[in-house]
């Protein structure tokens, strides 16, 4: 109780009639951070580099620190992911994806990691770094992502810390590669559309003078 009271006093936790929750004290910095990072290829690269390191750490911690409540929440989220996957709903599947990662951060029981990643999670909801729904619009990618999330969850639930870190890292590497492909395709399409819209792109047919009979 003394420890909880100290965290509340420091603004790291909030208490209500329904319970004690992690405070969202980093929320004020997300808007200026979003303005800085939006539509920046370098930011997307740095984001995935950061995520790969943090998610490996979070998965390793979660595998060794998760309690029964954490494990039940992760199990329920995986069930939801399977259900929305069967319904072929990219929006709901993308939301379940984000929810699972946030639950893993919760299960790491590292308050600093949790706060930082929850703040970034708000940016993810706004598609600042990349369009998560675009990933789930591709059947091959969404099938692979579901399998990867199940592998991460299974490793955490079975307490296999190193395996959890390994599959979490591989998952982020896969996602980074797919996002790079989508970004490159969108860039090529934009160039083609801009070229097609130019008035001088298609030359007018030349008018040949008729030779006198």
PDB file of N, CA and C in Angstrom, residues 11 15 17 22 25 30 50 66 74 86-87 120 123 131 138 143-145 170 191 193:
ATOM      1  N   UNK A  11       2.348  10.726  -9.472  1.00  0.00           N
ATOM      2  CA  UNK A  11       1.599  10.859 -10.711  1.00  0.00           C
ATOM      3  C   UNK A  11       1.755   9.699 -11.666  1.00  0.00           C
ATOM      4  N   UNK A  15      -6.023   6.687  -9.013  1.00  0.00           N
ATOM      5  CA  UNK A  15      -6.996   5.833  -8.338  1.00  0.00           C
ATOM      6  C   UNK A  15      -8.396   6.390  -8.534  1.00  0.00           C
ATOM      7  N   UNK A  17     -12.864   4.991  -8.147  1.00  0.00           N
ATOM      8  CA  UNK A  17     -13.724   4.049  -7.421  1.00  0.00           C
ATOM      9  C   UNK A  17     -13.626   2.636  -7.982  1.00  0.00           C
ATOM     10  N   UNK A  22      -2.618   2.898 -14.431  1.00  0.00           N
ATOM     11  CA  UNK A  22      -1.415   3.610 -14.827  1.00  0.00           C
ATOM     12  C   UNK A  22      -1.815   4.972 -15.383  1.00  0.00           C
ATOM     13  N   UNK A  25       0.606  10.176 -18.046  1.00  0.00           N
ATOM     14  CA  UNK A  25       1.239  11.477 -17.861  1.00  0.00           C
ATOM     15  C   UNK A  25       2.094  11.903 -19.047  1.00  0.00           C
ATOM     16  N   UNK A  30       2.555  13.836 -26.884  1.00  0.00           N
ATOM     17  CA  UNK A  30       2.303  13.061 -28.097  1.00  0.00           C
ATOM     18  C   UNK A  30       1.950  13.932 -29.300  1.00  0.00           C
ATOM     19  N   UNK A  50      13.586   1.166 -32.738  1.00  0.00           N
ATOM     20  CA  UNK A  50      13.284   1.299 -31.313  1.00  0.00           C
ATOM     21  C   UNK A  50      12.320   0.211 -30.860  1.00  0.00           C
ATOM     22  N   UNK A  66       4.753 -12.132 -15.892  1.00  0.00           N
ATOM     23  CA  UNK A  66       3.290 -12.116 -16.047  1.00  0.00           C
ATOM     24  C   UNK A  66       2.615 -12.915 -14.946  1.00  0.00           C
ATOM     25  N   UNK A  74      -4.012 -11.793 -22.061  1.00  0.00           N
ATOM     26  CA  UNK A  74      -3.327 -12.114 -23.318  1.00  0.00           C
ATOM     27  C   UNK A  74      -4.072 -13.230 -24.053  1.00  0.00           C
ATOM     28  N   UNK A  86     -11.090 -14.251 -38.749  1.00  0.00           N
ATOM     29  CA  UNK A  86     -12.040 -15.083 -39.494  1.00  0.00           C
ATOM     30  C   UNK A  86     -13.091 -14.236 -40.206  1.00  0.00           C
ATOM     31  N   UNK A  87     -13.380 -13.039 -39.661  1.00  0.00           N
ATOM     32  CA  UNK A  87     -14.383 -12.154 -40.250  1.00  0.00           C
ATOM     33  C   UNK A  87     -13.794 -11.241 -41.335  1.00  0.00           C
ATOM     34  N   UNK A 120       3.394   6.043 -27.251  1.00  0.00           N
ATOM     35  CA  UNK A 120       3.582   5.728 -28.660  1.00  0.00           C
ATOM     36  C   UNK A 120       2.359   5.021 -29.226  1.00  0.00           C
ATOM     37  N   UNK A 123       0.021   7.335 -30.776  1.00  0.00           N
ATOM     38  CA  UNK A 123       0.434   7.754 -32.106  1.00  0.00           C
ATOM     39  C   UNK A 123       0.101   6.680 -33.132  1.00  0.00           C
ATOM     40  N   UNK A 131       0.247   3.038 -41.772  1.00  0.00           N
ATOM     41  CA  UNK A 131      -1.147   2.615 -41.739  1.00  0.00           C
ATOM     42  C   UNK A 131      -1.255   1.145 -41.379  1.00  0.00           C
ATOM     43  N   UNK A 138      -3.900  -7.048 -46.731  1.00  0.00           N
ATOM     44  CA  UNK A 138      -3.232  -8.047 -47.559  1.00  0.00           C
ATOM     45  C   UNK A 138      -3.357  -9.416 -46.892  1.00  0.00           C
ATOM     46  N   UNK A 143      -2.277 -13.175 -42.513  1.00  0.00           N
ATOM     47  CA  UNK A 143      -2.135 -14.554 -42.050  1.00  0.00           C
ATOM     48  C   UNK A 143      -0.823 -14.735 -41.299  1.00  0.00           C
ATOM     49  N   UNK A 144       0.242 -14.156 -41.833  1.00  0.00           N
ATOM     50  CA  UNK A 144       1.551 -14.252 -41.190  1.00  0.00           C
ATOM     51  C   UNK A 144       1.551 -13.530 -39.844  1.00  0.00           C
ATOM     52  N   UNK A 145       0.919 -12.352 -39.789  1.00  0.00           N
ATOM     53  CA  UNK A 145       0.883 -11.585 -38.547  1.00  0.00           C
ATOM     54  C   UNK A 145       0.125 -12.330 -37.450  1.00  0.00           C
ATOM     55  N   UNK A 170      11.602 -11.009 -34.447  1.00  0.00           N
ATOM     56  CA  UNK A 170      11.340 -11.437 -35.822  1.00  0.00           C
ATOM     57  C   UNK A 170      10.040 -10.815 -36.344  1.00  0.00           C
ATOM     58  N   UNK A 191       3.964   8.816 -58.095  1.00  0.00           N
ATOM     59  CA  UNK A 191       4.739   9.340 -59.227  1.00  0.00           C
ATOM     60  C   UNK A 191       4.002   9.085 -60.530  1.00  0.00           C
ATOM     61  N   UNK A 193       0.779   8.634 -60.978  1.00  0.00           N
ATOM     62  CA  UNK A 193      -0.430   9.456 -61.058  1.00  0.00           C
ATOM     63  C   UNK A 193      -0.088  10.899 -61.409  1.00  0.00           C
TER      64      UNK A 193
END
